[in-house]
Short mmCIF file of C-alpha atoms and ligand atoms in Angstrom, two decimals:
data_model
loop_
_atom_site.label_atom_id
_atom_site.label_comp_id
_atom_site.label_asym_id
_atom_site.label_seq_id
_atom_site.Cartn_x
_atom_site.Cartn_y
_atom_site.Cartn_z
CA UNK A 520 -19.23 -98.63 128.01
CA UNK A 521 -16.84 -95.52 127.77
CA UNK A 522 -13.63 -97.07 126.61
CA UNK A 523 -10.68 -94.74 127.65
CA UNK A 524 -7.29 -95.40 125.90
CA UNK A 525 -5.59 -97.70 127.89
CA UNK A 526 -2.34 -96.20 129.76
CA UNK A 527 0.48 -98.90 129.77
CA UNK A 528 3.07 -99.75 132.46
CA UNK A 529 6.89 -98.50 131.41
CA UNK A 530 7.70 -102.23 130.48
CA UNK A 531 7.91 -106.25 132.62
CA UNK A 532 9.44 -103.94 135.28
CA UNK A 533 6.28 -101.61 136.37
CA UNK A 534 4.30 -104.23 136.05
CA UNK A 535 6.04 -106.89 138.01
CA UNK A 536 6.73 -104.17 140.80
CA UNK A 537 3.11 -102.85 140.96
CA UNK A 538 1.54 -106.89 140.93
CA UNK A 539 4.35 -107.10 143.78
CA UNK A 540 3.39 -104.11 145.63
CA UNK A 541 -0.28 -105.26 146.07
CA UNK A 542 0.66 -108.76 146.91
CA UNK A 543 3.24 -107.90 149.42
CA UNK A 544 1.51 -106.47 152.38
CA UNK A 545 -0.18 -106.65 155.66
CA UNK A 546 -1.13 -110.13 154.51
CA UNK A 547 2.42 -111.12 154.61
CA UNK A 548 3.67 -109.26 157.80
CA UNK A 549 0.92 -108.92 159.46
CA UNK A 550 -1.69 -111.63 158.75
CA UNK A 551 0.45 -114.69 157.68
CA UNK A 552 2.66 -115.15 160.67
CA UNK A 553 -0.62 -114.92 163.20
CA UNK A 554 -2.58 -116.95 161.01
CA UNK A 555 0.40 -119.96 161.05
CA UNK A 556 0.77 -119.16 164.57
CA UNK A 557 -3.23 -119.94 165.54
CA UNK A 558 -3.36 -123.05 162.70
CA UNK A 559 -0.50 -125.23 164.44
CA UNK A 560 2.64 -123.55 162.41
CA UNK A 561 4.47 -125.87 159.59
CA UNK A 562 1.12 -128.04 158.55
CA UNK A 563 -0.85 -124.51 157.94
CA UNK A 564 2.43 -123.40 156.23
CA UNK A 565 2.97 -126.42 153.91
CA UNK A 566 -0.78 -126.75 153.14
CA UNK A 567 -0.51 -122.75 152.58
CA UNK A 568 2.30 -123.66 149.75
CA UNK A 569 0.07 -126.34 148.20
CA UNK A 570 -2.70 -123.79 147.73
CA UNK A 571 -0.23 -120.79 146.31
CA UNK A 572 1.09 -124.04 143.48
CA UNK A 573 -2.04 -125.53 142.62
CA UNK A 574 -4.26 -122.68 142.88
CA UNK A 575 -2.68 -119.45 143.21
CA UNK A 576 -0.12 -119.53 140.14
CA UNK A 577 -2.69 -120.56 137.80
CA UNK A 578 -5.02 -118.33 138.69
CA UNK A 579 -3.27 -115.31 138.89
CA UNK A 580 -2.43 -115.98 135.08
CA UNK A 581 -5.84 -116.76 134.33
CA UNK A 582 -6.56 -113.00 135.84
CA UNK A 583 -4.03 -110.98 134.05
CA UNK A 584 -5.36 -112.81 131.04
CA UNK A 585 -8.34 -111.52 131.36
CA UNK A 586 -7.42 -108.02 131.89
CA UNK A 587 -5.40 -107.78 129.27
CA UNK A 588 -8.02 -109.82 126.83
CA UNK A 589 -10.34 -107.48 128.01
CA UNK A 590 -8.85 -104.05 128.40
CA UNK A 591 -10.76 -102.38 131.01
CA UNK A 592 -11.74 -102.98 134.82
CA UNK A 593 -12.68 -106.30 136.31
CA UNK A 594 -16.43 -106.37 135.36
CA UNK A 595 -16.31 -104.67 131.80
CA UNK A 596 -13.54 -106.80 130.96
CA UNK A 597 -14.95 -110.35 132.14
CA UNK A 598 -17.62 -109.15 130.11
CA UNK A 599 -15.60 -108.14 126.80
CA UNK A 600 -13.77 -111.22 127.58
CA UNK A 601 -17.12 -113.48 127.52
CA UNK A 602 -18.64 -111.44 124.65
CA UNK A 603 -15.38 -112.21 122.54
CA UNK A 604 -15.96 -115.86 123.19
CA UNK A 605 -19.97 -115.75 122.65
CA UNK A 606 -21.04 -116.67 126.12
CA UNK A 607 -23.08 -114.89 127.97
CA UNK A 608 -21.87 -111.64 129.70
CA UNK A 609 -23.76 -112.85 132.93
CA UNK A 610 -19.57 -113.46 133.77
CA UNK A 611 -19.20 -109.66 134.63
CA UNK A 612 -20.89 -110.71 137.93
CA UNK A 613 -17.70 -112.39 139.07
CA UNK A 614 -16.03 -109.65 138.32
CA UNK A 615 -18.92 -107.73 140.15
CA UNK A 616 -18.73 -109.84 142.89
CA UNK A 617 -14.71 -108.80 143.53
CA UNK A 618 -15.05 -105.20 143.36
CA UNK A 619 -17.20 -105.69 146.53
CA UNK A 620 -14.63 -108.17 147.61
CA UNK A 621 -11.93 -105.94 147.63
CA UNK A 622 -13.92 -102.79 148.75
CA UNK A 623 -14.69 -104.52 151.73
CA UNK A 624 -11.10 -105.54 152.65
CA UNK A 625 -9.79 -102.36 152.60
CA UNK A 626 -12.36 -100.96 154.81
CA UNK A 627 -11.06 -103.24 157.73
CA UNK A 628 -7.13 -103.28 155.64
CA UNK A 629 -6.86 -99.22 156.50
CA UNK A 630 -7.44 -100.11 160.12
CA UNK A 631 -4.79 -102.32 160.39
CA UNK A 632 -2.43 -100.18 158.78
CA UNK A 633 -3.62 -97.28 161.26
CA UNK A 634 -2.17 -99.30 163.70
CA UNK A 635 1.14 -99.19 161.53
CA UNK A 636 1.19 -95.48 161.54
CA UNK A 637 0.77 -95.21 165.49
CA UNK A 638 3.71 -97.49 165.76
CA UNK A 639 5.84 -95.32 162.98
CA UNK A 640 5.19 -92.23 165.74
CA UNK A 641 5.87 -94.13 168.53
CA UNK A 642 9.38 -94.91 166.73
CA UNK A 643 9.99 -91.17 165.50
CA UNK A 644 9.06 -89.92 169.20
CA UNK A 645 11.56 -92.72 170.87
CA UNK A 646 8.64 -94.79 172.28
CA UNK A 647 9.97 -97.69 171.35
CA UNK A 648 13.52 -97.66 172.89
CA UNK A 649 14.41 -99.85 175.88
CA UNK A 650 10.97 -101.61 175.54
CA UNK A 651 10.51 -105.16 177.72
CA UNK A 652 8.59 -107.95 176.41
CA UNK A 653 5.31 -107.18 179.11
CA UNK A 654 5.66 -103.41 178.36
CA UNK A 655 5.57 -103.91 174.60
CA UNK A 656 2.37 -106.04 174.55
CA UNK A 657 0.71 -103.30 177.38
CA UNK A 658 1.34 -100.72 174.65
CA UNK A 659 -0.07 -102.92 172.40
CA UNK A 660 -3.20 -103.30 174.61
CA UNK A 661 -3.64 -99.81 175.58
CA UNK A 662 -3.89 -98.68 171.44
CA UNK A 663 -6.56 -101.76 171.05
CA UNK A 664 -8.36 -100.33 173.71
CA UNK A 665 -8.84 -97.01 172.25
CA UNK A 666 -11.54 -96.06 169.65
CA UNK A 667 -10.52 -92.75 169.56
CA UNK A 668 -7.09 -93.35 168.55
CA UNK A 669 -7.51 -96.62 165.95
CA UNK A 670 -10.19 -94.16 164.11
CA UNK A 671 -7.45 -91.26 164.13
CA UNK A 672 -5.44 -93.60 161.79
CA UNK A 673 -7.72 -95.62 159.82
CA UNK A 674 -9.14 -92.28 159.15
CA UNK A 675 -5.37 -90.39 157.97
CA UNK A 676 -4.71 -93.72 155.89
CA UNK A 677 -7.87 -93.69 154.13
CA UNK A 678 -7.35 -90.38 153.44
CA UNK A 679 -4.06 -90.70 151.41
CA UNK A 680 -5.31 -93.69 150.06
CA UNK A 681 -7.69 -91.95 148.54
CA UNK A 682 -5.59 -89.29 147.58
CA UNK A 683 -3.35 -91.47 145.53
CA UNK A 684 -5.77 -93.15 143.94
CA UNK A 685 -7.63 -89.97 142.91
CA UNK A 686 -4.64 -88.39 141.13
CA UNK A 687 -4.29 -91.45 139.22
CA UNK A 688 -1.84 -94.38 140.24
CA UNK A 689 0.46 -95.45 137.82
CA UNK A 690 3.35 -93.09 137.76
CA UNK A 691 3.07 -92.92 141.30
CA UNK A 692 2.73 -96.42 142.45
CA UNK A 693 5.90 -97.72 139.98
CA UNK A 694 7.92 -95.14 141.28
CA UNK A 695 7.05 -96.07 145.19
CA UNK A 696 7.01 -99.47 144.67
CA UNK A 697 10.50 -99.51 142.66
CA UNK A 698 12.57 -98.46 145.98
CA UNK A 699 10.19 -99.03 149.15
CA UNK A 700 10.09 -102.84 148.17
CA UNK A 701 13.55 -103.70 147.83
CA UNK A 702 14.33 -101.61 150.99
CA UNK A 703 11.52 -103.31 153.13
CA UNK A 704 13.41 -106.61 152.13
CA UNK A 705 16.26 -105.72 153.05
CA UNK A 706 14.83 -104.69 156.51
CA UNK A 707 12.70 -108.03 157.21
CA UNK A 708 16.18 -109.89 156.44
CA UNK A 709 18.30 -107.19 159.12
CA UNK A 710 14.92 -108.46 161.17
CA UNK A 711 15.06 -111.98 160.58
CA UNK A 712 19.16 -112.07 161.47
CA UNK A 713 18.73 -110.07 164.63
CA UNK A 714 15.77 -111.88 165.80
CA UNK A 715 17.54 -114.74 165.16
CA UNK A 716 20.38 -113.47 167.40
CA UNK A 717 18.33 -112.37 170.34
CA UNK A 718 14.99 -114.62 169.98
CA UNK A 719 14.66 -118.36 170.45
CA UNK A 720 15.59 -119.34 166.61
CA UNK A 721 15.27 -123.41 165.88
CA UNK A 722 12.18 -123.14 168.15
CA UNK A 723 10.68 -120.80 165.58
CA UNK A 724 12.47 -122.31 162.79
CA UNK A 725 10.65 -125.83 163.45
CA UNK A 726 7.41 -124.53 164.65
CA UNK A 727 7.17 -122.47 161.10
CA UNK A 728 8.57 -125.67 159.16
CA UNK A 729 7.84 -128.88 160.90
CA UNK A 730 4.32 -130.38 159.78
CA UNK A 731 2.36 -131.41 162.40
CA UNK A 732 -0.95 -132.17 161.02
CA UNK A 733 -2.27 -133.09 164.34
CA UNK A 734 -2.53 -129.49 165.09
CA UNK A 735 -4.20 -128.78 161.44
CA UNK A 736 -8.27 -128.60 162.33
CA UNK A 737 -10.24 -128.72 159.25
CA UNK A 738 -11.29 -125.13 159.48
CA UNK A 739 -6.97 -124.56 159.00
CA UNK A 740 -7.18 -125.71 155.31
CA UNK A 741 -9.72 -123.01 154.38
CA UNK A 742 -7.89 -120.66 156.46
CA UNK A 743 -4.95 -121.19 154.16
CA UNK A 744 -6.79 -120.85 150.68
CA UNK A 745 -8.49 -117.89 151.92
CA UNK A 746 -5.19 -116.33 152.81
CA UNK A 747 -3.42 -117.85 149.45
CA UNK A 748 -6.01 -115.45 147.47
CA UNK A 749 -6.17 -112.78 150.11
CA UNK A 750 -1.83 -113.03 150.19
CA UNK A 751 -1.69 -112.85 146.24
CA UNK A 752 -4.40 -110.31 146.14
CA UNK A 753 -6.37 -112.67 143.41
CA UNK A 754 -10.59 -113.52 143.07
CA UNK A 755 -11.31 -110.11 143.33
CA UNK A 756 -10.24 -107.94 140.38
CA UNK A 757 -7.11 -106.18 141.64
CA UNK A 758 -4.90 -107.96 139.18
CA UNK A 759 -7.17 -108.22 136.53
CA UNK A 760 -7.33 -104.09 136.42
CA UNK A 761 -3.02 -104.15 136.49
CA UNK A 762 -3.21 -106.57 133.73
CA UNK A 763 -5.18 -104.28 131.38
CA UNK A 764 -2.70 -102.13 131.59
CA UNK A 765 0.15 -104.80 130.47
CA UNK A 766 1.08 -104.29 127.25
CA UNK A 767 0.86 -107.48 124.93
CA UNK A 768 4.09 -108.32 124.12
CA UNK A 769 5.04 -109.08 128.23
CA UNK A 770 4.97 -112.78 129.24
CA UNK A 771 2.46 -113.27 131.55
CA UNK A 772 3.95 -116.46 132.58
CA UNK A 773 7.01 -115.48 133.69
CA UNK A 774 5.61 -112.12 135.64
CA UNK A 775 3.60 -114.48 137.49
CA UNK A 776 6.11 -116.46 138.76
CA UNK A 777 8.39 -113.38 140.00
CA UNK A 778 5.49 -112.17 141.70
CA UNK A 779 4.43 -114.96 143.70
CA UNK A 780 7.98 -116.12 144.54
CA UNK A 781 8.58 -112.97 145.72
CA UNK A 782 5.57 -112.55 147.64
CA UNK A 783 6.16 -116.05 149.14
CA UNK A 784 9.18 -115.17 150.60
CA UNK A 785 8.46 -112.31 152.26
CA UNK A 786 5.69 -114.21 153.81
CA UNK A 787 8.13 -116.98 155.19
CA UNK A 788 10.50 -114.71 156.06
CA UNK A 789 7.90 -112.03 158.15
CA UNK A 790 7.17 -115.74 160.09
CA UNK A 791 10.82 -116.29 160.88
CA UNK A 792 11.39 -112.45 162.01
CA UNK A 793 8.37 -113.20 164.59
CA UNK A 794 8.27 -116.77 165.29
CA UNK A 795 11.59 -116.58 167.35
CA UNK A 796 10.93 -113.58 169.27
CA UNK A 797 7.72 -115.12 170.11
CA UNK A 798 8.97 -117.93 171.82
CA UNK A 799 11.72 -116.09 173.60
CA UNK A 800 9.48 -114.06 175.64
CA UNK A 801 7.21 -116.81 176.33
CA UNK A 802 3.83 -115.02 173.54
CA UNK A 803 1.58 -117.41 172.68
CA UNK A 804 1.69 -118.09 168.80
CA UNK A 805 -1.98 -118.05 168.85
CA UNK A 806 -2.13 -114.62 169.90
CA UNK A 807 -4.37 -113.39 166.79
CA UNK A 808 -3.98 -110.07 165.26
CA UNK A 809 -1.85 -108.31 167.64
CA UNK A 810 1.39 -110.59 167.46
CA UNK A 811 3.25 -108.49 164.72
CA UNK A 812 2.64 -105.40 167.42
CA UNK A 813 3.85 -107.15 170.22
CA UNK A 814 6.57 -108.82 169.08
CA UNK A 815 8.50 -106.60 167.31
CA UNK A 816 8.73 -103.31 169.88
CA UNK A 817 10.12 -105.66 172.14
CA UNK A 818 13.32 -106.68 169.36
CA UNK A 819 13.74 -102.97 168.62
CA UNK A 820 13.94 -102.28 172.49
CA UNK A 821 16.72 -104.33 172.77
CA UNK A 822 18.31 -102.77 169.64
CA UNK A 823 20.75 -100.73 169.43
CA UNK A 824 18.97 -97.32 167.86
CA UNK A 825 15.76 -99.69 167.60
CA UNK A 826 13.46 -96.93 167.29
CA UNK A 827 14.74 -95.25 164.77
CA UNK A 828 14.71 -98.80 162.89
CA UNK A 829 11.42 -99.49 164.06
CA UNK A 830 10.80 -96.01 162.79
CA UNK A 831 12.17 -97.24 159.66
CA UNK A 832 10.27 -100.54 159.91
CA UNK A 833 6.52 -99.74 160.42
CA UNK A 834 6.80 -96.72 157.93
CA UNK A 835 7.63 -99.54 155.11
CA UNK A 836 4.78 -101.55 156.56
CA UNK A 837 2.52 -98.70 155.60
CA UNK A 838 3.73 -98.14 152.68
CA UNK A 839 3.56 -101.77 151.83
CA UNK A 840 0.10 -101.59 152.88
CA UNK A 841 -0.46 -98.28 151.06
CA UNK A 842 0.53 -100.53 147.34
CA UNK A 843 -1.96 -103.05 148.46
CA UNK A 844 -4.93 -100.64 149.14
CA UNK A 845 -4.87 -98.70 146.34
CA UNK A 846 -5.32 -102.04 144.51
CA UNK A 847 -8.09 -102.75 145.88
CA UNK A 848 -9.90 -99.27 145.72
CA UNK A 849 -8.71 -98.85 142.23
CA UNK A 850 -10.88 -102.05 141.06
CA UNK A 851 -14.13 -100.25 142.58
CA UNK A 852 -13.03 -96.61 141.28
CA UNK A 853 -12.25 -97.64 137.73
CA UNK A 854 -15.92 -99.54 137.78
CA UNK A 855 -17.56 -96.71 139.16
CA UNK A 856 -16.38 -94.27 136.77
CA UNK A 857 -17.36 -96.19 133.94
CA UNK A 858 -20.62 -97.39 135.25
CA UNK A 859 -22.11 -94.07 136.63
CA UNK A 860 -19.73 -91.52 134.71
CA UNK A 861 -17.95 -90.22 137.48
CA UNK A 862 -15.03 -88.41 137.81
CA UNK A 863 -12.38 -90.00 139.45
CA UNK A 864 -11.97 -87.77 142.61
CA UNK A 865 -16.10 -88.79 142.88
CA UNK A 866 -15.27 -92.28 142.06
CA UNK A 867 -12.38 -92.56 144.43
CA UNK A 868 -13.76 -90.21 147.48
CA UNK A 869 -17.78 -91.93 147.94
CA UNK A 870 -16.09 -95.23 148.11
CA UNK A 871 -13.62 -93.89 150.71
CA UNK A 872 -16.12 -92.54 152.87
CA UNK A 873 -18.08 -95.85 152.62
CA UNK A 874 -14.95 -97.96 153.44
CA UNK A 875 -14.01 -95.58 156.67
CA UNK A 876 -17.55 -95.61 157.57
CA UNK A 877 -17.20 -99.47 157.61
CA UNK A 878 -13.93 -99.07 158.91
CA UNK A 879 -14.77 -97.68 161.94
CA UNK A 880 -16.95 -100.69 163.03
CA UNK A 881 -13.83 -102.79 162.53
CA UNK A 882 -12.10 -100.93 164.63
CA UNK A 883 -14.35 -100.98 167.48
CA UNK A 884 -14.75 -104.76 167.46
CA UNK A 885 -11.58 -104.57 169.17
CA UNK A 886 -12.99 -102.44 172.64
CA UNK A 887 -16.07 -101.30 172.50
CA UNK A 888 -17.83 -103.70 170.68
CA UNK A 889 -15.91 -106.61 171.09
CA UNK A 890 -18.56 -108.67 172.93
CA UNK A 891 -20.75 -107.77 169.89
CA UNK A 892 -20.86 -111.31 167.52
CA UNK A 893 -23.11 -110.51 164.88
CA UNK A 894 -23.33 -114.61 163.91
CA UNK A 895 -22.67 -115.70 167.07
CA UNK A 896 -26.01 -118.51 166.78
CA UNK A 897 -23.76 -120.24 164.26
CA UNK A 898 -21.89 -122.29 167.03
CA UNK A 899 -18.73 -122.39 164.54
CA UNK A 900 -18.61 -118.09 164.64
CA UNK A 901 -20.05 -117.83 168.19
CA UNK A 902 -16.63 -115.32 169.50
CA UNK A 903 -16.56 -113.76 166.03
CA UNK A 904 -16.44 -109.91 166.08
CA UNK A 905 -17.54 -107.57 163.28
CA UNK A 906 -13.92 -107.62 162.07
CA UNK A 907 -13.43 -111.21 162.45
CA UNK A 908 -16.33 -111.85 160.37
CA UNK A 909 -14.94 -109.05 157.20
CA UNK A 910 -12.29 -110.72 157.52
CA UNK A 911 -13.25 -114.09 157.30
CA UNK A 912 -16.07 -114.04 154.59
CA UNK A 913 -13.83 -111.90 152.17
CA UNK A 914 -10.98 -113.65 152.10
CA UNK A 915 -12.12 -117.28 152.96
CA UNK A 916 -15.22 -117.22 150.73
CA UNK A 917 -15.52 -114.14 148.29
CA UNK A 918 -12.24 -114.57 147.01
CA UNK A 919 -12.01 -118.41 146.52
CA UNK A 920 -15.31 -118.06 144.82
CA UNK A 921 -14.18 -115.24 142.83
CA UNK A 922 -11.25 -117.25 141.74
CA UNK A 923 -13.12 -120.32 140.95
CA UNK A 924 -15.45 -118.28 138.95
CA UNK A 925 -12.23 -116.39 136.91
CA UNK A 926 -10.77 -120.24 136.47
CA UNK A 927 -13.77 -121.77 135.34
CA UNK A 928 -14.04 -119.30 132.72
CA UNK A 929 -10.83 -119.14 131.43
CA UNK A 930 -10.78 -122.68 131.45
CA UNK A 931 -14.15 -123.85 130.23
CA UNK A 932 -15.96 -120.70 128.70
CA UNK A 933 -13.46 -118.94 126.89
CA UNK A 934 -12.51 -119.89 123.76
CA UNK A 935 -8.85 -121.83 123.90
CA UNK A 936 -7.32 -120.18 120.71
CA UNK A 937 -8.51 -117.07 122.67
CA UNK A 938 -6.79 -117.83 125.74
CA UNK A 939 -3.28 -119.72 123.78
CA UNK A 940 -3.55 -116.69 121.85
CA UNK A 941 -3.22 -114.22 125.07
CA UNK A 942 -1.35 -116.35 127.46
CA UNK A 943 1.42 -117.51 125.31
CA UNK A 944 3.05 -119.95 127.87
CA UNK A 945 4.70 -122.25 125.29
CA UNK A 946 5.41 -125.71 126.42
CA UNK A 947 3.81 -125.11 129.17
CA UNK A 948 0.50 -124.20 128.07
CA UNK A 949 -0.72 -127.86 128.04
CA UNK A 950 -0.01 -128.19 132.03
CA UNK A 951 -1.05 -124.78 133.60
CA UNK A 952 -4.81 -125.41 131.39
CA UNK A 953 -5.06 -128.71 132.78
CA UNK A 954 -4.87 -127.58 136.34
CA UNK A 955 -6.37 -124.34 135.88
CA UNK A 956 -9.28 -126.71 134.30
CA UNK A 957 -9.18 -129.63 136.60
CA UNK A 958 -7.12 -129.30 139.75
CA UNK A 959 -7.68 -125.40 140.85
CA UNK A 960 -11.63 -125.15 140.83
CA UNK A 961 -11.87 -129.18 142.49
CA UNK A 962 -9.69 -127.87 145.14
CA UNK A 963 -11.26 -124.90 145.87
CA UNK A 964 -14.58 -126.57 145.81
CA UNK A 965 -13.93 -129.35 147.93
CA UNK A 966 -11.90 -126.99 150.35
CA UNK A 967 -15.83 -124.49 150.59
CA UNK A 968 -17.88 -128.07 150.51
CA UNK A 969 -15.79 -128.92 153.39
CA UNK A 970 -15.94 -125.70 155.45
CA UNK A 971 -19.63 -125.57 154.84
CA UNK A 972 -19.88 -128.87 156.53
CA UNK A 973 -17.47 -128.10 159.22
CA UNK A 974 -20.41 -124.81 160.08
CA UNK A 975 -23.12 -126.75 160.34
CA UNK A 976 -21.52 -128.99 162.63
N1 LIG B 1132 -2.36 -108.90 149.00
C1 LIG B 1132 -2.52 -107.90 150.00
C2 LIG B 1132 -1.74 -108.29 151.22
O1 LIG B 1132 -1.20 -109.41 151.27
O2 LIG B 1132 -1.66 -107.51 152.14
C3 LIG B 1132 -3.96 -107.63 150.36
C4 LIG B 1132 -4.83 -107.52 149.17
C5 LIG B 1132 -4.60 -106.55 148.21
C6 LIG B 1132 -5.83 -108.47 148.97
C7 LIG B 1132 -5.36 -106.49 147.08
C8 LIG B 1132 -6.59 -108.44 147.84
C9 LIG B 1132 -6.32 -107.46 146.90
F1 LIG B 1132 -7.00 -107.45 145.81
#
């Protein structure tokens, strides 16, 4: 294995901004509010919080370890990692296994934010002023229905996606990250207030915070693991390649915890810029995919100079989106290079291409092939589309079992001077090994073992 010398992040702050920037994106604007809206609201949202404590912040610290231990992309270093500790290297596959993970993701991820970038136009051309609640979800409708125009985008995203990651991220993506994230939050709270002023508020307030497990089916637990790792961007290797590049006198601990608070909130708060808009004009909080796109035009219609802020809005959205997807084509690039001795433009652009080809299925599940379920004989997937499917099997199974194989070897295969040695968590060292031991991989085993069961029938 070709070991490069390892670049470095500037300091805690690159770092901390760059984890950030691949957490915090479509998953939390786009994906969490529909996903609470379709899983019965506050019970999907409190079970959601259970999974980000007890599996998602010990995890994620389990992954950086191992980047850092490792010094290299996901597979090389799960299998430096292993070798250090004299177990076999068979490990790498986990880390194998994520690269697909995340390669896969952004094929259907570049869509999504295509649909971003039509909605940044439709703000800079004034499409979005004076906007009623029916016209805003027509508009919505009319861009689902067109192949031609969803493949425009995905195709210009992946395309500076690739760019970016072909140059070489790291100046770039601290510097982005450093000023688009702190002005996206301030944007969602603007949101959030004026929402509040205009939308039906306590209704969304309560149906984002009050539990009502009645409304939690089992398949709405696995829904929220799957988007704890999917939200967090952990089980498939993205973190694990930032972490090499951490240099070994930052606390991993305390990173962590900015990180996921952070990305936590943003999540909550994209649910309570939707949630009361949606109940104002009478949406359906199951509405799937599209509710971020119809809900919103209709709040900057009724603001004043909305579309230039929804001009403003969606362009953050993409470049929110843009952090996350170069972390999860830099996983697959990084391997590549090393593994086949590519350049990086080689690396970067044959994955592209791959993902857009993929892509472009995803976007036609939602017109021309949207009668087309691939599993539909599995009574459990019979409405599935192509996309639903992506979607489903990356982030509800690869990356849970990607995580559970990262915890179990941290935890049980790893030597624990090794691990003491890199983590460095003080007092709490004792606590986070225990659950990353015990509690994390039982949960996200019993949370599969039940899903499996809930399949079959
Ligand atoms: N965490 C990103 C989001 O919430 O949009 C998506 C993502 C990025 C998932 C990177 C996984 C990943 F490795």
């Amino acid at each position: 294995m070709v070991q490069q010398t390892r670049e470095q992040w500037s300091g805690s702050r690159g770092f901390v901004l760059a984890v950030a920037g691949s957490a915090i994106g479509l998953g939390n604007i786009w994906k969490f509010p529909y996903m609470a809206g379709a899983n019965g609201g506050g019970a999907f949202v409190l079970v959601y919080l259970l999974c980000i404590l007890a599996i998602g912040v010990p995890i994620m610290i389990a992954e950086i370890l191992v980047g850092r231990r490792g010094q290299s992309n996901p597979v090389a270093a799960m299998r430096a990692a292993a070798e250090e500790s004299g177990v076999s290297p068979v490990w790498r596959l986990i880390g194998g296994m994520g690269v697909l993970a995340g390669f896969l993701i952004l094929s259907f991820y570049s869509v999504i934010a295509g649909w971003a970038l039509d909605y940044t136009l439709r703000g800079l051309t004034g499409a979005l002023s004076g906007l009623g609640a029916e016209e805003a979800q027509a508009q919505f409708g009319s861009l689902l229905d067109s192949p031609g125009l969803q493949i425009f985008w995905h195709t210009l995203f992946m395309l500076i996606c690739f760019l970016i990651v072909a140059r070489g991220v790291r100046g770039g993506i601290e510097w982005a990250v450093g000023w688009m994230m702190p002005l996206l939050f301030l944007l969602i709270l603007v949101l959030v207030g004026y929402g509040a002023w205009i939308g039906a508020f306590a209704e969304g307030f309560t149906f984002l915070f009050r539990p009502d497990f009645s409304q939690l089916g089992p398949e709405s637990v696995l829904m929220a693991l799957g988007q704890a790792f999917f939200s967090l961007s952990l089980g498939m290797g993205a973190v694990m390649a930032y972490g090499s590049y951490l240099s070994p006198q930052e606390s991993i601990g305390r990173n962590t915890v900015v990180v996921i608070t952070t990305d936590t909130i943003v999540a909550l708060l994209a649910g309570l810029m939707i949630f009361p808009i949606v109940f104002s004009i009478g949406l359906e909080p199951q509405a799937g995919p599209g509710l971020l796109f119809q809900t919103l035009p209709y709040v900057f219609g009724q603001m004043v100079a909305g579309s230039f802020f929804g001009f403003l809005f969606f362009l953050l959205v993409v470049f929110a989106a843009l952090t996350s997807a170069i972390s999860l084509l830099e996983p697959a690039t990084a391997y590549l290079m090393a593994r086949r001795g590519l350049s990086r433009l080689q690396a970067a652009g044959i994955l592209a291409v791959i993902a857009w080809i993929l892509g472009i299925f995803s976007a036609l599940s939602f017109n021309l092939m949207s009668g087309f379920h691939p599993l539909g004989f599995i009574d459990a997937l019979s409405g599935k589309t192509f996309f639903d499917l992506l979607d489903g099997v990356t982030s509800n199974i690869m990356l849970p079992l990607g995580g559970l194989g990262v915890a179990l070897f941290v935890g049980w295969r790893m030597k624990r001077a090794a691990v003491a040695e890199e983590v460095r968590l003080g007092s709490y060292f004792g606590l986070w090994y225990f659950v990353l031991r015990f509690v994390s991989p039982v949960l996200v085993v019993l949370v599969l073992l039940y899903s499996v069961g809930v399949l079959r029938g």
